[in-house]
XYZ file of C-alpha atoms in Angstrom:
548
model
C 19.401 4.536 23.458
C 16.558 5.661 25.683
C 12.916 4.947 26.226
C 11.038 8.233 26.305
C 7.488 9.413 26.979
C 6.233 10.611 23.599
C 2.760 11.961 24.478
C 1.863 14.985 22.313
C 0.819 17.008 25.349
C 4.088 16.289 27.081
C 6.032 17.392 24.030
C 4.180 20.674 23.735
C 4.416 21.488 27.434
C 8.128 20.802 27.588
C 9.175 22.995 24.681
C 11.053 26.235 25.241
C 13.493 28.393 23.350
C 16.707 27.093 24.908
C 19.283 25.765 22.427
C 19.762 22.025 22.259
C 23.513 22.232 22.909
C 26.189 24.830 22.657
C 27.973 24.638 19.314
C 31.367 25.168 20.891
C 31.246 23.280 24.179
C 30.724 19.680 25.158
C 27.759 18.812 27.395
C 30.204 17.352 29.923
C 32.677 20.268 30.137
C 31.445 21.373 33.545
C 30.504 18.042 35.061
C 32.279 16.633 38.119
C 33.411 13.056 38.399
C 30.542 12.142 40.723
C 28.333 9.460 39.070
C 25.154 11.191 40.223
C 26.212 14.399 38.501
C 26.951 12.504 35.317
C 23.509 10.891 35.402
C 21.866 14.260 36.047
C 23.748 15.787 33.129
C 22.613 12.926 30.882
C 18.997 13.388 31.936
C 19.224 17.127 31.239
C 20.760 16.530 27.817
C 18.100 13.980 26.887
C 15.382 16.400 27.886
C 16.862 19.132 25.706
C 17.082 16.731 22.774
C 13.475 15.677 23.290
C 12.244 19.278 23.310
C 13.872 20.014 19.969
C 15.736 23.075 18.726
C 13.425 25.811 20.050
C 9.852 26.673 20.889
C 9.841 29.053 17.936
C 10.657 26.204 15.545
C 7.892 24.121 17.077
C 5.383 26.929 16.709
C 6.379 27.308 13.056
C 5.761 23.592 12.526
C 2.336 23.804 14.133
C 1.502 26.941 12.146
C 1.858 24.867 8.963
C -0.732 22.427 10.278
C 1.923 19.804 11.000
C 2.773 17.902 14.168
C 6.306 17.684 15.518
C 8.326 14.549 15.007
C 7.721 13.248 18.529
C 4.024 14.019 18.450
C 3.821 11.875 15.330
C 5.704 9.008 16.921
C 3.359 9.192 19.906
C 0.399 8.660 17.577
C 2.079 5.796 15.738
C 3.271 3.714 18.686
C 1.542 2.251 21.707
C 1.982 4.648 24.624
C 5.403 4.641 26.290
C 6.886 1.906 24.073
C 9.137 3.919 21.755
C 12.870 3.326 22.210
C 15.022 5.952 20.518
C 18.430 5.217 19.020
C 21.319 7.594 18.472
C 19.493 10.583 19.905
C 22.880 12.197 20.650
C 24.201 11.794 17.099
C 25.622 14.980 15.518
C 27.071 15.596 12.078
C 30.785 16.200 11.552
C 30.562 18.241 8.351
C 32.392 21.539 7.966
C 32.051 24.501 5.669
C 29.181 26.865 4.916
C 28.770 27.405 8.661
C 27.842 23.779 9.423
C 30.637 23.453 11.974
C 28.776 25.994 14.120
C 25.394 24.239 13.778
C 25.535 20.725 15.178
C 22.141 19.893 16.702
C 21.591 16.490 18.239
C 19.609 13.872 16.229
C 20.818 15.592 13.013
C 17.228 16.030 11.897
C 15.935 12.472 12.129
C 14.557 10.463 15.057
C 15.048 6.704 14.811
C 13.991 3.790 16.985
C 11.479 1.068 17.602
C 8.353 0.477 19.629
C 5.125 -1.477 19.610
C 2.012 -1.120 17.487
C -0.887 -3.182 18.816
C 1.710 -4.976 20.915
C 3.980 -5.958 18.007
C 7.475 -4.612 17.309
C 7.747 -1.969 14.576
C 10.756 0.165 13.564
C 10.437 3.783 12.451
C 12.461 6.778 11.378
C 10.953 10.246 11.327
C 12.355 13.430 9.820
C 12.399 16.488 12.076
C 11.677 19.461 9.838
C 12.730 21.819 12.635
C 16.353 20.691 12.215
C 17.901 21.614 8.837
C 14.419 21.324 7.327
C 14.708 17.553 7.761
C 17.356 17.523 5.021
C 19.474 14.391 4.711
C 23.189 14.541 5.447
C 25.814 11.887 6.143
C 25.021 11.350 9.840
C 21.285 11.572 9.170
C 21.540 8.869 6.491
C 23.736 6.611 8.616
C 21.116 6.635 11.353
C 18.472 5.501 8.871
C 20.806 2.855 7.417
C 21.435 1.391 10.868
C 17.741 1.317 11.676
C 16.870 -0.388 8.389
C 19.525 -3.004 9.071
C 18.089 -3.550 12.557
C 14.576 -3.961 11.141
C 15.869 -6.510 8.646
C 17.744 -8.449 11.342
C 14.788 -8.399 13.730
C 12.315 -9.272 10.980
C 9.926 -6.433 11.809
C 8.058 -3.789 9.749
C 9.656 -0.435 8.945
C 7.756 2.864 8.829
C 9.251 6.084 7.449
C 7.649 9.380 8.491
C 8.837 11.688 5.736
C 9.007 15.465 6.203
C 12.300 16.620 4.722
C 13.739 19.068 2.240
C 15.812 16.510 0.326
C 19.589 16.240 0.300
C 21.577 18.629 2.503
C 23.191 20.795 -0.144
C 26.063 21.910 2.119
C 27.286 18.289 2.365
C 27.358 17.758 -1.390
C 27.715 14.295 -2.861
C 27.986 12.715 0.589
C 24.307 13.401 1.097
C 23.444 11.852 -2.265
C 25.379 8.716 -1.325
C 23.220 8.511 1.791
C 20.146 8.164 -0.387
C 21.817 5.373 -2.308
C 22.236 3.415 0.910
C 18.547 3.845 1.703
C 17.440 2.730 -1.762
C 19.666 -0.349 -1.624
C 18.120 -1.397 1.676
C 14.595 -0.685 0.417
C 15.178 -3.110 -2.429
C 16.942 -5.715 -0.287
C 14.049 -5.737 2.181
C 11.349 -5.703 -0.493
C 9.089 -8.681 0.121
C 11.020 -9.496 3.302
C 9.566 -7.024 5.809
C 6.623 -4.664 5.274
C 7.829 -1.158 4.414
C 5.456 1.792 4.782
C 6.118 5.416 3.831
C 4.067 8.206 5.391
C 4.460 11.549 3.599
C 3.740 14.385 6.035
C 5.614 17.256 4.377
C 7.875 17.844 1.376
C 9.475 14.807 -0.259
C 11.287 15.946 -3.379
C 14.065 14.885 -5.717
C 15.936 11.740 -4.746
C 13.941 11.510 -1.517
C 10.817 10.574 -3.493
C 12.298 7.323 -4.741
C 12.495 5.622 -1.355
C 8.693 5.783 -0.840
C 8.226 4.541 -4.400
C 10.236 1.436 -3.475
C 8.162 0.648 -0.380
C 4.978 -1.393 -0.124
C 2.485 1.322 0.861
C 2.478 5.135 0.682
C 0.280 7.353 2.884
C -0.114 11.115 2.298
C -1.809 14.028 4.097
C -3.685 16.649 2.092
C -2.442 20.217 2.186
C 0.961 19.539 3.756
C 2.462 16.572 1.903
C 3.990 16.807 -1.568
C 6.055 14.402 -3.632
C 7.774 15.225 -6.909
C 11.083 14.693 -8.657
C 11.297 18.319 -9.801
C 9.420 21.159 -8.138
C 7.104 23.767 -9.674
C 9.926 26.285 -10.234
C 11.973 23.826 -12.271
C 8.889 22.678 -14.187
C 8.087 26.266 -15.114
C 11.675 27.039 -16.096
C 11.968 23.985 -18.338
C 8.475 23.600 -19.776
C 6.792 26.926 -19.139
C 3.986 25.219 -17.242
C 2.769 26.995 -14.115
C 1.599 24.593 -11.420
C 1.208 24.696 -7.647
C 3.005 22.365 -5.247
C -0.296 20.701 -4.355
C -1.407 20.208 -7.954
C 1.994 18.912 -9.019
C 2.586 16.464 -6.199
C -0.087 16.724 -3.508
C -1.948 13.874 -1.860
C -4.988 13.957 -4.147
C -2.816 14.137 -7.259
C -0.956 10.976 -6.283
C -4.037 9.198 -4.920
C -6.207 9.815 -8.004
C -3.984 10.534 -11.017
C -0.538 8.978 -10.654
C -1.304 6.065 -8.341
C 1.859 6.775 -6.325
C -0.090 7.161 -3.059
C -2.182 4.292 -1.733
C -4.008 6.399 0.862
C -4.809 10.126 1.358
C -6.078 11.831 4.516
C -7.196 15.227 5.745
C -5.070 15.182 8.912
C -2.086 13.438 10.435
C -3.981 11.796 13.290
C -6.363 9.843 11.021
C -3.484 9.014 8.692
C -1.342 7.506 11.446
C -4.329 5.664 12.894
C -4.783 3.892 9.558
C -1.054 3.126 9.427
C -1.569 1.327 12.741
C -4.603 -0.468 11.296
C -2.667 -1.602 8.232
C 0.162 -2.903 10.413
C -2.387 -4.964 12.371
C -3.219 -6.827 9.139
C 0.347 -7.507 7.972
C 2.785 -10.149 9.187
C 6.041 -9.016 10.770
C 7.966 -10.532 7.864
C 7.695 -12.958 4.956
C 8.303 -15.985 7.177
C 5.160 -15.415 9.223
C 1.431 -15.469 8.567
C -0.684 -12.345 9.077
C -2.056 -12.004 12.615
C -5.363 -13.807 13.119
C -8.177 -12.650 15.365
C -10.978 -14.484 17.098
C -13.869 -13.932 14.712
C -17.232 -12.735 16.017
C -18.944 -13.016 12.626
C -20.182 -16.630 12.154
C -18.250 -18.508 9.488
C -21.438 -20.109 8.205
C -23.412 -16.863 8.016
C -25.579 -16.820 4.911
C -25.143 -13.953 2.472
C -28.706 -13.730 1.200
C -28.334 -9.991 0.542
C -26.125 -10.815 -2.433
C -29.184 -11.971 -4.364
C -30.485 -8.403 -4.286
C -27.124 -6.603 -4.543
C -26.079 -8.210 -7.837
C -28.557 -7.962 -10.747
C -28.857 -11.028 -12.929
C -28.820 -8.831 -16.046
C -25.123 -8.555 -17.015
C -25.728 -5.119 -18.493
C -26.801 -3.596 -15.164
C -24.191 -2.116 -12.832
C -23.810 -2.423 -9.051
C -21.242 -1.532 -6.404
C -18.783 -4.364 -5.823
C -17.811 -2.797 -2.489
C -21.237 -3.722 -1.148
C -20.654 -7.323 -2.197
C -17.295 -7.443 -0.450
C -18.705 -5.879 2.722
C -21.478 -8.470 2.808
C -19.032 -11.373 2.536
C -16.167 -10.404 4.882
C -16.124 -10.294 8.671
C -18.348 -7.559 10.108
C -18.295 -5.636 6.811
C -14.806 -4.322 7.631
C -12.948 -3.569 4.386
C -9.617 -1.711 4.126
C -9.418 -0.611 0.496
C -6.051 0.124 -1.115
C -5.739 2.870 -3.774
C -9.475 3.501 -3.574
C -9.433 6.590 -5.790
C -7.064 5.399 -8.525
C -8.108 2.929 -11.230
C -11.475 2.591 -9.519
C -12.677 0.049 -12.099
C -10.917 -2.555 -9.977
C -11.099 -2.913 -6.204
C -8.122 -4.076 -4.135
C -8.706 -4.477 -0.421
C -7.610 -6.201 2.757
C -10.243 -7.794 4.957
C -10.773 -10.774 7.229
C -12.665 -14.011 6.717
C -13.238 -15.962 9.931
C -10.645 -13.746 11.615
C -7.910 -14.353 9.036
C -6.558 -11.696 6.680
C -7.235 -12.036 2.957
C -6.472 -9.862 -0.040
C -9.423 -9.213 -2.333
C -9.197 -8.286 -6.013
C -12.534 -7.526 -7.650
C -13.839 -5.918 -10.819
C -16.030 -2.855 -10.159
C -19.068 -2.844 -12.505
C -20.094 0.645 -11.355
C -16.951 2.171 -12.921
C -16.399 1.648 -16.666
C -18.398 -1.588 -16.375
C -15.445 -3.146 -14.539
C -13.204 -3.448 -17.605
C -9.491 -4.033 -17.235
C -7.310 -1.229 -18.548
C -3.699 -0.092 -18.132
C -4.053 1.436 -14.669
C -6.317 -1.301 -13.323
C -3.847 -3.952 -14.471
C -0.941 -2.175 -12.785
C -2.882 -1.619 -9.576
C -4.058 -5.206 -9.255
C -0.695 -6.688 -10.235
C 1.130 -4.749 -7.534
C -1.478 -5.717 -4.936
C -1.318 -9.406 -5.868
C 2.476 -9.337 -5.575
C 2.311 -7.643 -2.182
C -0.164 -10.182 -0.834
C 1.891 -13.065 -2.184
C 5.092 -11.671 -0.645
C 3.511 -11.507 2.809
C 1.544 -14.765 2.826
C -1.890 -13.191 2.438
C -4.366 -15.494 0.640
C -6.075 -14.060 -2.440
C -9.800 -13.972 -3.185
C -10.708 -12.820 -6.701
C -14.277 -11.717 -7.435
C -14.891 -11.698 -11.190
C -17.402 -9.699 -13.188
C -15.418 -8.495 -16.182
C -16.512 -7.717 -19.754
C -12.962 -7.738 -21.089
C -10.048 -5.385 -21.647
C -10.821 -1.792 -22.565
C -10.557 -1.390 -26.358
C -9.143 1.718 -28.002
C -6.156 3.259 -29.721
C -4.980 5.007 -26.535
C -4.948 1.724 -24.625
C -3.128 -0.165 -27.373
C -0.551 2.565 -27.907
C -0.186 2.938 -24.134
C 0.868 -0.689 -23.904
C -2.190 -2.511 -22.594
C -0.534 -5.753 -23.718
C 2.456 -5.387 -21.418
C 0.425 -3.838 -18.600
C -2.166 -6.601 -18.718
C 0.709 -9.085 -18.754
C 1.836 -7.689 -15.384
C -1.380 -8.883 -13.766
C -1.162 -12.210 -15.544
C 2.441 -12.605 -14.357
C 1.583 -11.676 -10.776
C -1.164 -14.284 -10.502
C 0.837 -17.012 -12.216
C 3.749 -16.326 -9.905
C 1.702 -16.289 -6.682
C 2.054 -19.283 -4.359
C -0.418 -18.260 -1.627
C -3.891 -19.848 -1.439
C -6.038 -18.503 -4.281
C -9.832 -18.713 -4.634
C -11.809 -17.311 -7.573
C -15.541 -16.514 -7.545
C -17.262 -15.691 -10.846
C -20.320 -13.587 -10.060
C -21.682 -12.836 -13.526
C -19.782 -12.289 -16.741
C -16.217 -13.350 -17.430
C -15.275 -12.688 -21.022
C -12.179 -13.222 -23.126
C -8.601 -12.721 -22.037
C -9.767 -10.727 -19.014
C -11.416 -13.885 -17.647
C -8.125 -15.756 -17.938
C -6.149 -12.952 -16.292
C -8.540 -12.679 -13.318
C -7.023 -15.765 -11.670
C -8.830 -18.396 -13.707
C -8.402 -22.140 -13.204
C -6.112 -22.301 -16.213
C -3.497 -20.013 -14.618
C -3.450 -21.734 -11.260
C -6.219 -20.650 -8.940
C -6.715 -23.398 -6.358
C -10.507 -23.275 -6.191
C -12.887 -21.722 -8.727
C -16.494 -21.085 -7.716
C -19.268 -19.570 -9.833
C -22.762 -18.273 -9.238
C -25.606 -19.883 -11.224
C -26.065 -16.879 -13.529
C -22.401 -16.706 -14.571
C -21.413 -16.272 -18.212
C -17.938 -17.491 -19.135
C -17.145 -17.033 -22.793
C -14.754 -15.617 -25.333
C -17.066 -12.615 -25.637
C -20.677 -11.598 -25.073
C -23.354 -13.478 -26.985
C -24.280 -10.477 -29.128
C -20.709 -9.902 -30.248
C -20.014 -13.589 -30.778
C -23.117 -14.104 -32.889
C -22.228 -11.058 -34.952
C -18.846 -12.575 -35.771
C -19.815 -16.226 -36.265
C -23.054 -15.644 -38.144
C -22.234 -12.377 -39.901
C -23.058 -13.645 -43.399
C -26.192 -15.485 -42.310
C -27.549 -12.399 -40.559
C -26.732 -10.167 -43.530
C -28.497 -12.521 -45.964
C -31.630 -12.972 -43.839
C -34.929 -11.406 -44.867
C -35.343 -10.265 -41.257
C -31.793 -9.608 -39.958
C -32.867 -8.498 -36.487
C -35.031 -11.534 -35.851
C -32.276 -13.777 -37.176
C -29.715 -12.063 -34.966
C -31.919 -12.489 -31.892
C -32.428 -16.195 -32.644
C -28.711 -16.827 -33.169
C -27.725 -14.859 -30.051
C -30.087 -17.017 -28.023
C -28.693 -20.143 -29.642
C -25.095 -19.138 -28.847
C -25.987 -18.319 -25.253
C -27.822 -21.606 -24.798
C -25.030 -23.714 -26.277
C -21.876 -22.047 -24.965
C -22.764 -19.578 -22.222
C -25.007 -21.491 -19.861
C -23.730 -21.448 -16.255
C -22.676 -25.094 -16.225
C -20.644 -25.154 -19.424
C -17.358 -24.374 -17.666
C -18.203 -26.657 -14.748
C -18.791 -29.567 -17.135
C -15.252 -29.055 -18.443
C -13.574 -28.710 -15.045
C -12.814 -25.004 -15.399
C -15.135 -24.244 -12.474
C -15.004 -26.492 -9.421
C -18.478 -25.760 -8.168
C -21.529 -23.686 -9.040
C -22.825 -22.300 -5.751
C -25.799 -20.496 -4.293
C -24.711 -16.845 -3.779
C -26.033 -17.120 -0.223
C -23.271 -19.657 0.481
C -20.434 -17.448 -0.770
C -18.974 -16.495 2.603
C -19.130 -20.022 3.999
C -17.642 -21.582 0.852
C -14.770 -19.068 0.793
C -13.916 -19.702 4.434
C -14.083 -23.468 3.903
C -11.829 -23.333 0.830
C -9.256 -21.098 2.535
C -9.201 -23.349 5.602
C -8.523 -26.327 3.361
C -5.669 -24.416 1.694
C -4.115 -23.117 4.911
C -1.216 -25.538 4.756
C -0.696 -25.091 1.019
C 2.906 -25.442 -0.061
C 4.005 -24.416 -3.532
C 7.467 -23.716 -4.849
C 8.723 -21.995 -7.970
C 11.528 -23.298 -10.211
C 15.044 -22.516 -9.075
C 16.039 -19.199 -10.634
C 17.668 -15.918 -9.777
C 14.412 -14.055 -10.396
C 11.719 -13.843 -13.022
C 11.756 -11.226 -15.778
C 8.505 -9.387 -15.185
C 6.795 -7.446 -17.982
C 7.925 -3.826 -17.985
C-alpha cells in the first residue's frame, strides 16, 4: 500500500507514453541486492503505475470529457490523504492474448482516505485499462476493500466507469460481480454506500449501484442499462440512443434510479463530499453535528405569507423547508423524480434531519406510485443511519385513476406506510394545511407512531374534503332540495364546522399541539432535542416482509 499525491495537475504532468511494465519481464529482473536500489526500483514502479498505461490513453479519456481515475480520487478526498491498496496487483488469466497484457491495478484503483477529515473507502474503475472491465483480480480487489470498509465501519464510494464483465475471463468475471452484490446487501443499512456513475455501467454492473444507498450520475458521459441500444433494437425493433436509454436525465427524471444528476464530474464529486458530511460513518453512530449559526429560536414569520390559507391554492414547499432549516441549506434527494413529494437532508440547530414533505405545486401534492416509492426508500435510509425524520403534511389524498389502481398503488402506498411504521428514529409531524384520508395516515400520523404531531391553526384533518364529504353524506338531501346549490353550500359549511375545524384532532389527542407557524422552527428543534435519547426496539424477528 502507498500514500500518493493525487492532485489532478500532478497526474496530467506526469503522464507519458511509456508502458506500465513489460509483459514478459519482472520489475526486479535487473535490480542489485543493494537496499537503496530496491527502494529506487519500487519508487519507479509506483510512479509508472500512477501515470497509467500511456499518455495516449489519458488523452482519449479527456477527449470524452472524462477525468482519469486518479484525478477523480483527488477531487473526492482531502488533499494527500488517499492510501492506495494493491496497486501492484495483476491478473493471472490466460488465453485470448491476456497473458501478454498484464497491467498493474488490473483496471481498478482501491483504497481509503479522508473526506472532511473522516475516513472513507473508495474503488474507482480505470477505463484506460481493459475499458475498466471486471475480471477476477479486479473483483477481488473490490471485495477486499468492501470487507475493509465493513470492518472499519466507514462509508464506501464506488466510482463507476467500466465496460462490464471481462469477456475473455468468462464466468470467473461474472462470479466477481456476485461477490460484490453479496457485500452490497450485507452492508446495506450498516455503512453508507454511494455509487457515482461517470461512464458506462451496463449489464450485471448496473445492479451494484441499484443496491447502494445513493446514485450520482454525470450528464453526457454516464449511462446505466441492463441491455444496450443494440440489443434493444435487435429484440424489440426500438431505436434509442445510449443517453436516452440510460443517461443521467433518464434515470433522474423517469426511472428514479439516479438520486442526483450533474453537468460535470467536479460538481458531482463535490456533492458526494457534501452528502458524506451529513451521513454517519455507520449505523452505530449519529450523523455529524455542527455548531449552528442560525438561532434555534428564530421566528419563521415568512411562513404566514408563503403558505396560503386557502387549501385550493398551491405554493412551493421547498420555500417552506428553506425558511425552517439552518441557513436555508437544503440538500434535496431525487429532486426531478416524483416531484409531488420532497425528500431532503438538512440541519436543524446543527443536527442532520431527513425531511419528507408533500409538494402542493406539483399535482397538488397527492401521493401516487412513484411518490410512495421515493418517500419509502428515503424514510428507510434515514432510519438505517439514525437520521431523525420531520414530515411536513399538506396532502389531498392518493391519486385516483385506473392507471394508479392497476399499477398497484395499494402495494406501493403500503411501502411508505411500512417504512414509517418500522422506523425507530425520532419522528415529528407538522400538518400545515390539509391532511385527507388514507394519505394523512400514511404521512407519519400519530396513529402510526410519530412521536410528536404539530399542526398549524388552519389545518384540515378529515376523511376527505368538505365538498366531497357533504356530497356523499347528504346526497339525497341535496338532490331533493328546491335549491340544491344553496343546500350544498350550507351542508358543506356545517361539515367543515363540525368535523374539520383545526382543533378537532387536537381535542382527540391525534395532534399534540396547534402552533403558530412562526414558531415552527423553534418547536421542531425543541421536540427533536427532547427525542435525542429516544430508544425504540422492534420485535425479535429475522426480518420483516415488506410490500413488494
